Short mmCIF file of C-alpha atoms in Angstrom, two decimals:
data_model
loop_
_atom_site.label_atom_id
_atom_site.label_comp_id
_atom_site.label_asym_id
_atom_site.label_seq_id
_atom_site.Cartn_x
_atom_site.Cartn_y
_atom_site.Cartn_z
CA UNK B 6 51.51 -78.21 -24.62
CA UNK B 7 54.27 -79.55 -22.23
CA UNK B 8 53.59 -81.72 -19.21
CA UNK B 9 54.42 -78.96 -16.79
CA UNK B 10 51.57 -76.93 -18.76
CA UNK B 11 48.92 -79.75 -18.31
CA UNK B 12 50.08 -80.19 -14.91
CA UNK B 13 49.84 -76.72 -13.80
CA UNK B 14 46.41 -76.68 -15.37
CA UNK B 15 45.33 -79.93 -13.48
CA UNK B 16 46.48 -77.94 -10.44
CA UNK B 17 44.45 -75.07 -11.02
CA UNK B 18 41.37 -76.78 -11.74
CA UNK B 19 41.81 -79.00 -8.94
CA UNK B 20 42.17 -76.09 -6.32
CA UNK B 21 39.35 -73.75 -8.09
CA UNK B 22 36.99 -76.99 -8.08
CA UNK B 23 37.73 -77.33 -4.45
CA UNK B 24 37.56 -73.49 -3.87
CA UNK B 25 34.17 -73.29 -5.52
CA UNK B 26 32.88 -76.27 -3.31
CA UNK B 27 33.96 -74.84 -0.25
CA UNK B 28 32.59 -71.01 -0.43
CA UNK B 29 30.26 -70.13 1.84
CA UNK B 30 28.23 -67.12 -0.47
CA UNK B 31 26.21 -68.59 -3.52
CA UNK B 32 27.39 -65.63 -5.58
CA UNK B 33 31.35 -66.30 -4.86
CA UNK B 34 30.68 -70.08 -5.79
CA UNK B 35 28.92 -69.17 -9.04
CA UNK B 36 32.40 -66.88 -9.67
CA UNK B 37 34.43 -70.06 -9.08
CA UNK B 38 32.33 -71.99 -11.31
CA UNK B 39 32.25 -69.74 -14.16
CA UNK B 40 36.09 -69.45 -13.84
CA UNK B 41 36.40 -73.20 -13.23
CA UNK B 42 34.29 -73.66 -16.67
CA UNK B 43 36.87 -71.23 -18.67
CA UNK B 44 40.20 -73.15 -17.20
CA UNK B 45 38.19 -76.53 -18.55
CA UNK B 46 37.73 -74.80 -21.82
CA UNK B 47 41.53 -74.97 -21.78
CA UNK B 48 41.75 -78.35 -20.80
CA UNK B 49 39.74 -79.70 -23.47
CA UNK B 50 41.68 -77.94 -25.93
CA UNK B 51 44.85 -79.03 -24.76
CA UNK B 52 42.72 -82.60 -25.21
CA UNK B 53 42.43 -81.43 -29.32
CA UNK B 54 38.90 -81.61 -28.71
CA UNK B 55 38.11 -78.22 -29.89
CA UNK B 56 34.22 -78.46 -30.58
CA UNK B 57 33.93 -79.50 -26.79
CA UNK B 58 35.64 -76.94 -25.63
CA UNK B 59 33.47 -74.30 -27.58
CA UNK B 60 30.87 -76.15 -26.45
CA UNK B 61 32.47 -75.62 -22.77
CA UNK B 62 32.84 -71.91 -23.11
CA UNK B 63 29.41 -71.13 -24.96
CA UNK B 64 27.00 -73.51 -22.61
CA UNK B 65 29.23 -74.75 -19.79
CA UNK B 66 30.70 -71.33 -18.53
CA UNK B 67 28.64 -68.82 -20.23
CA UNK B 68 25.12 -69.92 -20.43
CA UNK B 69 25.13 -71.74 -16.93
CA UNK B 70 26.75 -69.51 -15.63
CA UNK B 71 24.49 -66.78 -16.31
CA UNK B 72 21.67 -68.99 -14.99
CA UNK B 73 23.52 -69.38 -11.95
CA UNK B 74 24.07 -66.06 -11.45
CA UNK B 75 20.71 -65.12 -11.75
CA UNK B 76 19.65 -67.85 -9.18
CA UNK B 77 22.74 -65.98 -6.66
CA UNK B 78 20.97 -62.78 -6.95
CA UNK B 79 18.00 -63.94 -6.22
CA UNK B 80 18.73 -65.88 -3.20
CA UNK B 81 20.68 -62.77 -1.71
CA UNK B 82 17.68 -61.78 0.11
CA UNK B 83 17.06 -64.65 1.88
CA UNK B 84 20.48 -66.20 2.23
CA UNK B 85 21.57 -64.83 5.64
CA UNK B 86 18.20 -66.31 7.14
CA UNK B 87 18.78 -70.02 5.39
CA UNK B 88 22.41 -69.90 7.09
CA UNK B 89 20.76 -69.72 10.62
CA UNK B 90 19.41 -73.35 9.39
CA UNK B 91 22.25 -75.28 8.21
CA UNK B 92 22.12 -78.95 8.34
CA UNK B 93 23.88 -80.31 11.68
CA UNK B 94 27.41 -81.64 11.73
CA UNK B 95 26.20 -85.68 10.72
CA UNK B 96 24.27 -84.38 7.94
CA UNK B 97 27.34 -82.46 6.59
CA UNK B 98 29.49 -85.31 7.10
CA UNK B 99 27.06 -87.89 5.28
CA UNK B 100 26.71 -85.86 2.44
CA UNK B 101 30.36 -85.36 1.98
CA UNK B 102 31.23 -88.88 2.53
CA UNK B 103 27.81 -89.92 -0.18
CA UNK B 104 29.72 -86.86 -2.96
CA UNK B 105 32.84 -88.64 -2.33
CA UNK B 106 31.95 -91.80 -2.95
CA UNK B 107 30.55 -90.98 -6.37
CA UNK B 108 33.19 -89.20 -7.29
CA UNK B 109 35.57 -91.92 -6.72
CA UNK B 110 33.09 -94.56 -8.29
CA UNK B 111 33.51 -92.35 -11.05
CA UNK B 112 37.47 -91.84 -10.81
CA UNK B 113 37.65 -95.77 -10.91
CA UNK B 114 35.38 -95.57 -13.57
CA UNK B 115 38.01 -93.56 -15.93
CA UNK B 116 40.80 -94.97 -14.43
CA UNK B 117 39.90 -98.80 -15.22
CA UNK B 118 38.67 -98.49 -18.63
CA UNK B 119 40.69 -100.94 -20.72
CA UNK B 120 43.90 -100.06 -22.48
CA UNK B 121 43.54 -98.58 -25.34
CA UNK B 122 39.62 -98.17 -24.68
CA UNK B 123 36.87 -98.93 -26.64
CA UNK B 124 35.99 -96.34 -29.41
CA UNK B 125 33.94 -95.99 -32.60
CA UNK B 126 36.18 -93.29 -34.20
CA UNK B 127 37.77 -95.89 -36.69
CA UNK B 128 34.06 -96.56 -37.85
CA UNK B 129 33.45 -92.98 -38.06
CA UNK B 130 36.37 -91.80 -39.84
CA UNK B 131 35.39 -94.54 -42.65
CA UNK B 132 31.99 -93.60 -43.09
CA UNK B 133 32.79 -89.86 -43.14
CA UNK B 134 32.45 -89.37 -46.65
CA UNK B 135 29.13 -90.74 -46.68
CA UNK B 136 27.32 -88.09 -44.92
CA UNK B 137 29.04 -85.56 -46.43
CA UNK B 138 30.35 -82.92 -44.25
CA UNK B 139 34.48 -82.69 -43.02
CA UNK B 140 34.00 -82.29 -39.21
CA UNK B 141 33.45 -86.07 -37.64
CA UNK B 142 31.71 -84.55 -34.80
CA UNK B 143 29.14 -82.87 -36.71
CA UNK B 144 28.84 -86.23 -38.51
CA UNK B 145 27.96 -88.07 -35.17
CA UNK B 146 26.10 -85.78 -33.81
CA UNK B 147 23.80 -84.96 -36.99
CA UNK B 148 24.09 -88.22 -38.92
CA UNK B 149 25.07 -91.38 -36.59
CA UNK B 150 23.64 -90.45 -33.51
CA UNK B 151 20.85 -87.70 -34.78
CA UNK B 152 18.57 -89.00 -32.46
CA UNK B 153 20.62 -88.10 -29.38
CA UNK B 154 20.70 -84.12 -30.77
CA UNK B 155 16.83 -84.21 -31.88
CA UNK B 156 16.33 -85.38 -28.25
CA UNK B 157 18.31 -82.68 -26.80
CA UNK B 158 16.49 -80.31 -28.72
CA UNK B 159 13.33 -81.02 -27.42
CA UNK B 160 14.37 -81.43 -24.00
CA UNK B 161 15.19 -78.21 -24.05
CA UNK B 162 11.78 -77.20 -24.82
CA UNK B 163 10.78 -78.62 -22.01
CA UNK B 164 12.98 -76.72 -19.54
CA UNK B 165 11.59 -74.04 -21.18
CA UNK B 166 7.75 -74.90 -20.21
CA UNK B 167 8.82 -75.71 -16.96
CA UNK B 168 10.46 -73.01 -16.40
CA UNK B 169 7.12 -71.15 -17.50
CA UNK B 170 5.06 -72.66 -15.61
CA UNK B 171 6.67 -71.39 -12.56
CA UNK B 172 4.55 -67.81 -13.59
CA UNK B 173 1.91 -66.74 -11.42
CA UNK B 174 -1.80 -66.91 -12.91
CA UNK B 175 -2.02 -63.53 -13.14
CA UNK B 176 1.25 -63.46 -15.55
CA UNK B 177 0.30 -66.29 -17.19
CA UNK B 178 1.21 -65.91 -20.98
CA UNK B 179 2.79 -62.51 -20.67
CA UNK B 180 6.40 -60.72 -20.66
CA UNK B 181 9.33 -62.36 -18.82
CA UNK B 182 11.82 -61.01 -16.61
CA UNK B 183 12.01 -57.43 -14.86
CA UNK B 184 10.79 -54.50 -16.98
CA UNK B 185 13.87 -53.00 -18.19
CA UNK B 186 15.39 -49.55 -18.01
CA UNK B 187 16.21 -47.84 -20.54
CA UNK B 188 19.00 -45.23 -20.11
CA UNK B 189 19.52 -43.73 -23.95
CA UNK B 190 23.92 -42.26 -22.74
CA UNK B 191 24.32 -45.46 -20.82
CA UNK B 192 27.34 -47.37 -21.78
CA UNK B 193 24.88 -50.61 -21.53
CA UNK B 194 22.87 -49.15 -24.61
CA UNK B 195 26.02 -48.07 -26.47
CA UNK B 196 27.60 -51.95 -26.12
CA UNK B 197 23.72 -52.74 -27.29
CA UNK B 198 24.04 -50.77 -30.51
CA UNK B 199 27.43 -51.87 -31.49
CA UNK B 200 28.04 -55.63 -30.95
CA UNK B 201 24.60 -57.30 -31.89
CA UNK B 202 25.60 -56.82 -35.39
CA UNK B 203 29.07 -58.40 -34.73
CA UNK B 204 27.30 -60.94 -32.79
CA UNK B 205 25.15 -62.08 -35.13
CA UNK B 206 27.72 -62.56 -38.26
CA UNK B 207 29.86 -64.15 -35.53
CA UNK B 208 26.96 -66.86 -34.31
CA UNK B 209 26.13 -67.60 -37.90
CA UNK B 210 29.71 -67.85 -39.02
CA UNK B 211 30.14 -70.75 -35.94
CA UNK B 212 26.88 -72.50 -37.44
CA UNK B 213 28.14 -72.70 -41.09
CA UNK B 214 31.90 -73.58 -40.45
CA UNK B 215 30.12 -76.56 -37.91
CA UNK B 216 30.30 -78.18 -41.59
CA UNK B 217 33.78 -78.81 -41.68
CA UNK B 218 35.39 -77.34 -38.48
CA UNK B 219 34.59 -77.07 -34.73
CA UNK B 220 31.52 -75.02 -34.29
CA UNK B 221 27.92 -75.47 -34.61
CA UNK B 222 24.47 -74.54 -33.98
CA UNK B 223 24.86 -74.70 -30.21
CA UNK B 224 27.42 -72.53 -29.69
CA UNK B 225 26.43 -70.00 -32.55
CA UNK B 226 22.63 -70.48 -31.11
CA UNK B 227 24.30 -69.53 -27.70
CA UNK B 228 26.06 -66.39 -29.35
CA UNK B 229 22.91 -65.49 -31.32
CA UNK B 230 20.77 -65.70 -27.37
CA UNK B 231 23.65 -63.31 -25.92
CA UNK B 232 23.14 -60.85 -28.40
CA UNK B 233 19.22 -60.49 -27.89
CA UNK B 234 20.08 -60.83 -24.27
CA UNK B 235 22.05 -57.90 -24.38
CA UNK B 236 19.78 -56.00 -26.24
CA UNK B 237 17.14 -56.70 -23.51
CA UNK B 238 19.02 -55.92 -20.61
CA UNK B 239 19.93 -52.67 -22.25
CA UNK B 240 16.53 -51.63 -22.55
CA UNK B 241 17.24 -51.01 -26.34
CA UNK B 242 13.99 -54.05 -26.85
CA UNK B 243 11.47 -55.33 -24.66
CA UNK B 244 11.73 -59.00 -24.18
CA UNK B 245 8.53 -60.55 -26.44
CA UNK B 246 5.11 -61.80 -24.56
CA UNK B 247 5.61 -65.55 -24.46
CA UNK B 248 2.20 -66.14 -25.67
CA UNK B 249 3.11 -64.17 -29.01
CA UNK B 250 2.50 -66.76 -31.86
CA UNK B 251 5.99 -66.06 -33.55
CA UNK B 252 7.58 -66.48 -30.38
CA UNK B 253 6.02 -70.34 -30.79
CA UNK B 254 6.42 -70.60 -33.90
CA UNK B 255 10.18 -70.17 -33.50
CA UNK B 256 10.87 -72.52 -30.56
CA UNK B 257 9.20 -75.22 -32.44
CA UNK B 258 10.21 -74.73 -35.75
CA UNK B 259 13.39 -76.59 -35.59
CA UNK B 260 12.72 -79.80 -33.52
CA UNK B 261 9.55 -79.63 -36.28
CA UNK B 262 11.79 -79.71 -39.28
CA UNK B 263 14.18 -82.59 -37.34
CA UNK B 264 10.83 -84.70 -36.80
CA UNK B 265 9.36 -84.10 -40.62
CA UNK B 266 13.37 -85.02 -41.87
CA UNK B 267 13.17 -88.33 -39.33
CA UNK B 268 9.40 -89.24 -40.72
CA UNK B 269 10.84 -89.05 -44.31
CA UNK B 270 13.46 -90.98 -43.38
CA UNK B 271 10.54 -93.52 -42.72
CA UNK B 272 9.64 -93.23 -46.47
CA UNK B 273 12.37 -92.56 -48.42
CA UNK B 274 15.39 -94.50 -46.90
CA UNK B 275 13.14 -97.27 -44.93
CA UNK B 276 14.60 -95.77 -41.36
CA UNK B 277 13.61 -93.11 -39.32
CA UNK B 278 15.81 -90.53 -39.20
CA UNK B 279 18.02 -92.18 -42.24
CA UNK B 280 18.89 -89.19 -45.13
CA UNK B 281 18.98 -90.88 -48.61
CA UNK B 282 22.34 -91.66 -50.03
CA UNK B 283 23.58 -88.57 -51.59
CA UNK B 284 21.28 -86.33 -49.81
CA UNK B 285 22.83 -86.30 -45.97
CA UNK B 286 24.88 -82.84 -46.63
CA UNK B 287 22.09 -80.61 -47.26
CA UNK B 288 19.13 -82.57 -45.21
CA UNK B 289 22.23 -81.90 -42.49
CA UNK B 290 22.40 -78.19 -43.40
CA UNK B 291 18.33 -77.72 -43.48
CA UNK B 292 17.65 -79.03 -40.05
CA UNK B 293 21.09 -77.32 -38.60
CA UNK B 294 19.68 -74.07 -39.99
CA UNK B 295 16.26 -74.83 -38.65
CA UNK B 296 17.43 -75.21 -35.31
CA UNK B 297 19.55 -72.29 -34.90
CA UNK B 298 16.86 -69.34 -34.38
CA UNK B 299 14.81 -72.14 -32.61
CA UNK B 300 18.36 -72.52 -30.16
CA UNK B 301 18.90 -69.01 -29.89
CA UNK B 302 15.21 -68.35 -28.83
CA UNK B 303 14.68 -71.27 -26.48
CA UNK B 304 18.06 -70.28 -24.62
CA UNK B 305 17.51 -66.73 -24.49
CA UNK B 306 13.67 -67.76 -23.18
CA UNK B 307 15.55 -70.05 -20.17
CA UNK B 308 17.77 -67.33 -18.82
CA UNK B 309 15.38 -64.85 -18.91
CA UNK B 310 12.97 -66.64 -16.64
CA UNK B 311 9.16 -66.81 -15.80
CA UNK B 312 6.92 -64.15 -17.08
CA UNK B 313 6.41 -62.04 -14.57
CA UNK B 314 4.34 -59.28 -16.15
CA UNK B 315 1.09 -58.98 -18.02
CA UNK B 316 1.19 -58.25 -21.75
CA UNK B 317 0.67 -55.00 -22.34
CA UNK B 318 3.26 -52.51 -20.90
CA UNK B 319 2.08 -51.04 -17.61
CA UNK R 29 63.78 -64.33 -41.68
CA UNK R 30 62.43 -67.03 -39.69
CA UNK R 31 64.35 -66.57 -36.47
CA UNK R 32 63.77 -62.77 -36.66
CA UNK R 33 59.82 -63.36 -37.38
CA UNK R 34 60.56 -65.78 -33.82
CA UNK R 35 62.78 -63.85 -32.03
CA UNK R 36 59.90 -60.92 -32.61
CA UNK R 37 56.87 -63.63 -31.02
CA UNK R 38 58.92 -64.82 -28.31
CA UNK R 39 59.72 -60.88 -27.06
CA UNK R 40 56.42 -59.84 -27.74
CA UNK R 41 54.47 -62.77 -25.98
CA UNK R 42 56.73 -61.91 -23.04
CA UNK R 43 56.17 -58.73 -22.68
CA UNK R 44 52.22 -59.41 -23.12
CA UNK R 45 52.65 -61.83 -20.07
CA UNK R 46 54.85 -59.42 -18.12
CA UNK R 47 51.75 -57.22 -18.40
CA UNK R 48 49.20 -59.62 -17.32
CA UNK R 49 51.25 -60.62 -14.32
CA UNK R 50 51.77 -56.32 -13.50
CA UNK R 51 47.80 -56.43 -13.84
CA UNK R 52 47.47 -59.57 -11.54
CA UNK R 53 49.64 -57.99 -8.53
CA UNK R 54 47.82 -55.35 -9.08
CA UNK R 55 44.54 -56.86 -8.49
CA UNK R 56 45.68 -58.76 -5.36
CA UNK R 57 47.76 -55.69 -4.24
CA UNK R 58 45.35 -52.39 -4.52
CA UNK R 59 43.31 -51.02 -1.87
CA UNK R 60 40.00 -50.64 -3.64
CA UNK R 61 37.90 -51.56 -6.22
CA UNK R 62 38.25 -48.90 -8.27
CA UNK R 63 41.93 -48.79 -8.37
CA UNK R 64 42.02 -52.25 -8.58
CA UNK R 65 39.79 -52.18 -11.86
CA UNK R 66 42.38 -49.49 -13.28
CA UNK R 67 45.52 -52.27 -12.97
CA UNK R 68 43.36 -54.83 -14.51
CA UNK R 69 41.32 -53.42 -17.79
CA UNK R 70 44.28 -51.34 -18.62
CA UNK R 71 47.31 -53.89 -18.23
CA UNK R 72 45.78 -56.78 -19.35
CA UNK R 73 44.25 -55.02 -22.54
CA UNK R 74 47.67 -54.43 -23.50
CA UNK R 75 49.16 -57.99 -22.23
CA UNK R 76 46.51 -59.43 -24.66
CA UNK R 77 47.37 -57.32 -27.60
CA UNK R 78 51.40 -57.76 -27.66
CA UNK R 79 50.23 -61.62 -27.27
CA UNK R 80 47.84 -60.85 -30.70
CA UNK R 81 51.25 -59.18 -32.17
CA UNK R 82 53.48 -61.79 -31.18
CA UNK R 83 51.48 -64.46 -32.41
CA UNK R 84 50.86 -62.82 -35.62
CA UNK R 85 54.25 -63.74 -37.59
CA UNK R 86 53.03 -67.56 -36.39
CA UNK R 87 49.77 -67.55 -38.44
CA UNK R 88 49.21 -69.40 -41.38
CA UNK R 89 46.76 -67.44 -43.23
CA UNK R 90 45.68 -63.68 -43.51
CA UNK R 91 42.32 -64.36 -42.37
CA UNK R 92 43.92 -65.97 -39.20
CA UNK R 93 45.64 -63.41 -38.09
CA UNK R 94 42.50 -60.74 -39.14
CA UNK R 95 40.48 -63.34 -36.75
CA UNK R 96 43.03 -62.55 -34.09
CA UNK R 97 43.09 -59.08 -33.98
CA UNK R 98 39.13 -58.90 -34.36
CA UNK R 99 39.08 -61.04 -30.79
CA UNK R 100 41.51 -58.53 -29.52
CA UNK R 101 38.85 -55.55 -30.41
CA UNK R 102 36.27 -56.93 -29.26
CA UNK R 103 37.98 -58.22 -25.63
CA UNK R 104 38.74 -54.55 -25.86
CA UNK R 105 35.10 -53.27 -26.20
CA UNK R 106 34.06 -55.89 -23.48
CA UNK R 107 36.69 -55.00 -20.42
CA UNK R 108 36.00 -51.38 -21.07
CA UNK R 109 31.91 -52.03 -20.92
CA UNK R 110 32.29 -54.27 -18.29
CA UNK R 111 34.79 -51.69 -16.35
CA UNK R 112 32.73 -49.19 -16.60
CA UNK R 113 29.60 -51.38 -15.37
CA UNK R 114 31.29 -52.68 -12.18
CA UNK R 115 32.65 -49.41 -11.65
CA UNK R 116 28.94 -47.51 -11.57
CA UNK R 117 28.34 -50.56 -9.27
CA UNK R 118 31.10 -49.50 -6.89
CA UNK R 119 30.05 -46.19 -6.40
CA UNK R 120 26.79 -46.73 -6.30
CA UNK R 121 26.86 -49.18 -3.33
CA UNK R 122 28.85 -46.81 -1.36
CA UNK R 123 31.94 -45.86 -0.91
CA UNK R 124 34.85 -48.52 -1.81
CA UNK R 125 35.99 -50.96 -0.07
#
């Protein structure tokens, strides 16, 4: 891309970034920050870093935006009424002056790193080959650094169980979200029928060319979640009572399989998390595969919310 | 057979981004929402799929340029869902505005 390209782009994200801090309704922000998310997308390809920027587009703009959304909507009601209290001027003025600071510290940051700066991709590129797959990122992120991803895993499970335990007593354990409607000639329910099996070849196709290429289970997990999420907001399904013991079984089965792969690791290579030499490729492609339904459930879970009804349908 | 396969991208890709820029006035320049989502979902469905042509010659595999045309169908099926969603919106919170 030529520097007027990148330049133009730094433009627009600069203004959009500033546009999104600066609107006054939640749900025109949350516009501005799903847009802001796509132009970044762009940015990090111009970068060459591809993976990020699916990684961007699938998590970054899609799946937090969606959240974020969802918060907007629900703070419609009562957003007129928390205007009435804004913070006075000093407060305003603090807190820019406090977000400007950090962002600065953080502009130094970037800007003083030394010349060229530090990096470990030399180290990675040799030691490719060892662990068996073609795409370095996958290599760090499953094989160098697996830690780091089994960590984010987890953590994920526990957004998810806060997250439930924002349910009221009386919904403890049951369905979450809004009881859908179903409307068999709307063009929700026709989208419904036809894409999920698109989806689906198209979230596992991401997972298995993570091997070599950008992709991965996060942003085929993230693919897989839309798809069920469509299918629940179309009425076409009923989203699952989180007490159900498959619905468990899923969201734990992949961290499970990362843990039992670290313990052997303990055993059979004298590290935890180590894969034995010759092994790394398909210990890689058993916990990546483990993960993915776990993913897809656990995000889907997240965006749906709280339960908010009792188990059986009214 | 080179410059004509580039000569063919470099027309088509313009013409794709004439459209998108005919949707884009369109969207700032329309009264209502309605008409407004009729510049949009129809212009820049066809922007996007002279860009898919012109890009085609450029590909370096079959299954590239099958990949292409597959995210062109399925933009497709989105804008028109999505149209059609934001349009029942419209109309059902009143008249546009």
């Amino acid at each position: 891309m030529s520097d007027a390209l990148h330049l133009a782009l730094i433009a627009l994200l600069l203004a959009l970034a500033f546009w999104t801090v600066v609107a006054r309704e939640t749900f025109a922000a949350v516009a501005g920050f799903v847009s802001y998310g796509l132009l970044l997308t762009l940015a990090w390809v111009a970068l060459s870093a591809v993976d990020v920027a699916l990684t961007e587009a699938a998590i970054g703009a899609g799946l937090t935006g969606a959240l974020l959304i969802g918060a907007a909507s629900r703070l419609r009601k009562t957003e007129a009424a928390a205007r009435t209290e804004w913070p006075g001027r000093a407060t305003r003025v603090l807190a820019a002056i406090v977000a400007s600071a950090v962002a600065a510290a953080i502009a130094a940051c970037v800007l003083l790193l030394p010349d060229p700066a530090p990096t470990l991709a030399p180290e990675v590129a040799q030691n490719l080959a060892s662990t068996g797959v073609g795409n370095p990122i996958t290599a760090v992120l499953m094989s160098f650094r697996a830690m780091d991803t089994m960590l984010e895993a987890i953590v994920l499970l526990f957004g998810l169980i806060a997250i439930w335990s924002l349910a009221s007593d009386r919904y403890w354990g049951g369905r979450p979200g809004l009881a859908p409607v179903y409307e068999p000639n709307g063009i929700l329910a026709y989208l419904a029928r036809v894409l999920p099996p698109i989806g689906i070849v198209v979230g596992i196709y991401i997972l298995w060319v993570g091997a070599d290429y950008p992709g991965g289970k996060f942003q085929g997990g993230t693919v897989l979640a839309a798809m069920w999420l469509l299918l629940m907001m179309s009425g076409l399904h009923d989203a699952p009572a989180v007490s159900r013991r498959w619905v468990r079984l899923v969201l734990i089965g992949g961290p499970a399989v990362f843990i039992l792969v670290g313990v052997l690791g303990v055993f059979v290579a004298n590290a935890f998390l180590a894969y034995p030499a010759g092994f790394a490729k398909p210990l890689i492609i058993v916990i990546e595969v483990a993960l993915l339904p776990s993913l897809a459930v656990t995000l889907t879970l997240l965006l749906i919310g709280p339960p908010q009804r009792s188990e059986s349908p009214p | 057979m080179r410059i004509a396969a580039d000569i063919f991208t470099i027309v088509a890709i313009l013409t794709g981004a004439f459209f998108f820029l005919a949707g884009t006035v369109g969207l700032l320049r329309f009264p209502d929402t309605l008409t407004r989502l009729h510049a949009l979902t129809k212009a820049d469905n066809l922007g996007l799929g002279l860009v898919v042509l012109g890009l085609l010659p450029q590909s370096n595999s079959v299954f590239a340029g099958l990949k292409m045309i597959l995210v062109w169908l399925l933009v497709l099926l989105a804008s028109a869902t999505v149209s059609q969603l934001i349009a029942r919106a419209a109309r059902r919170d009143g008249p546009p505005s």
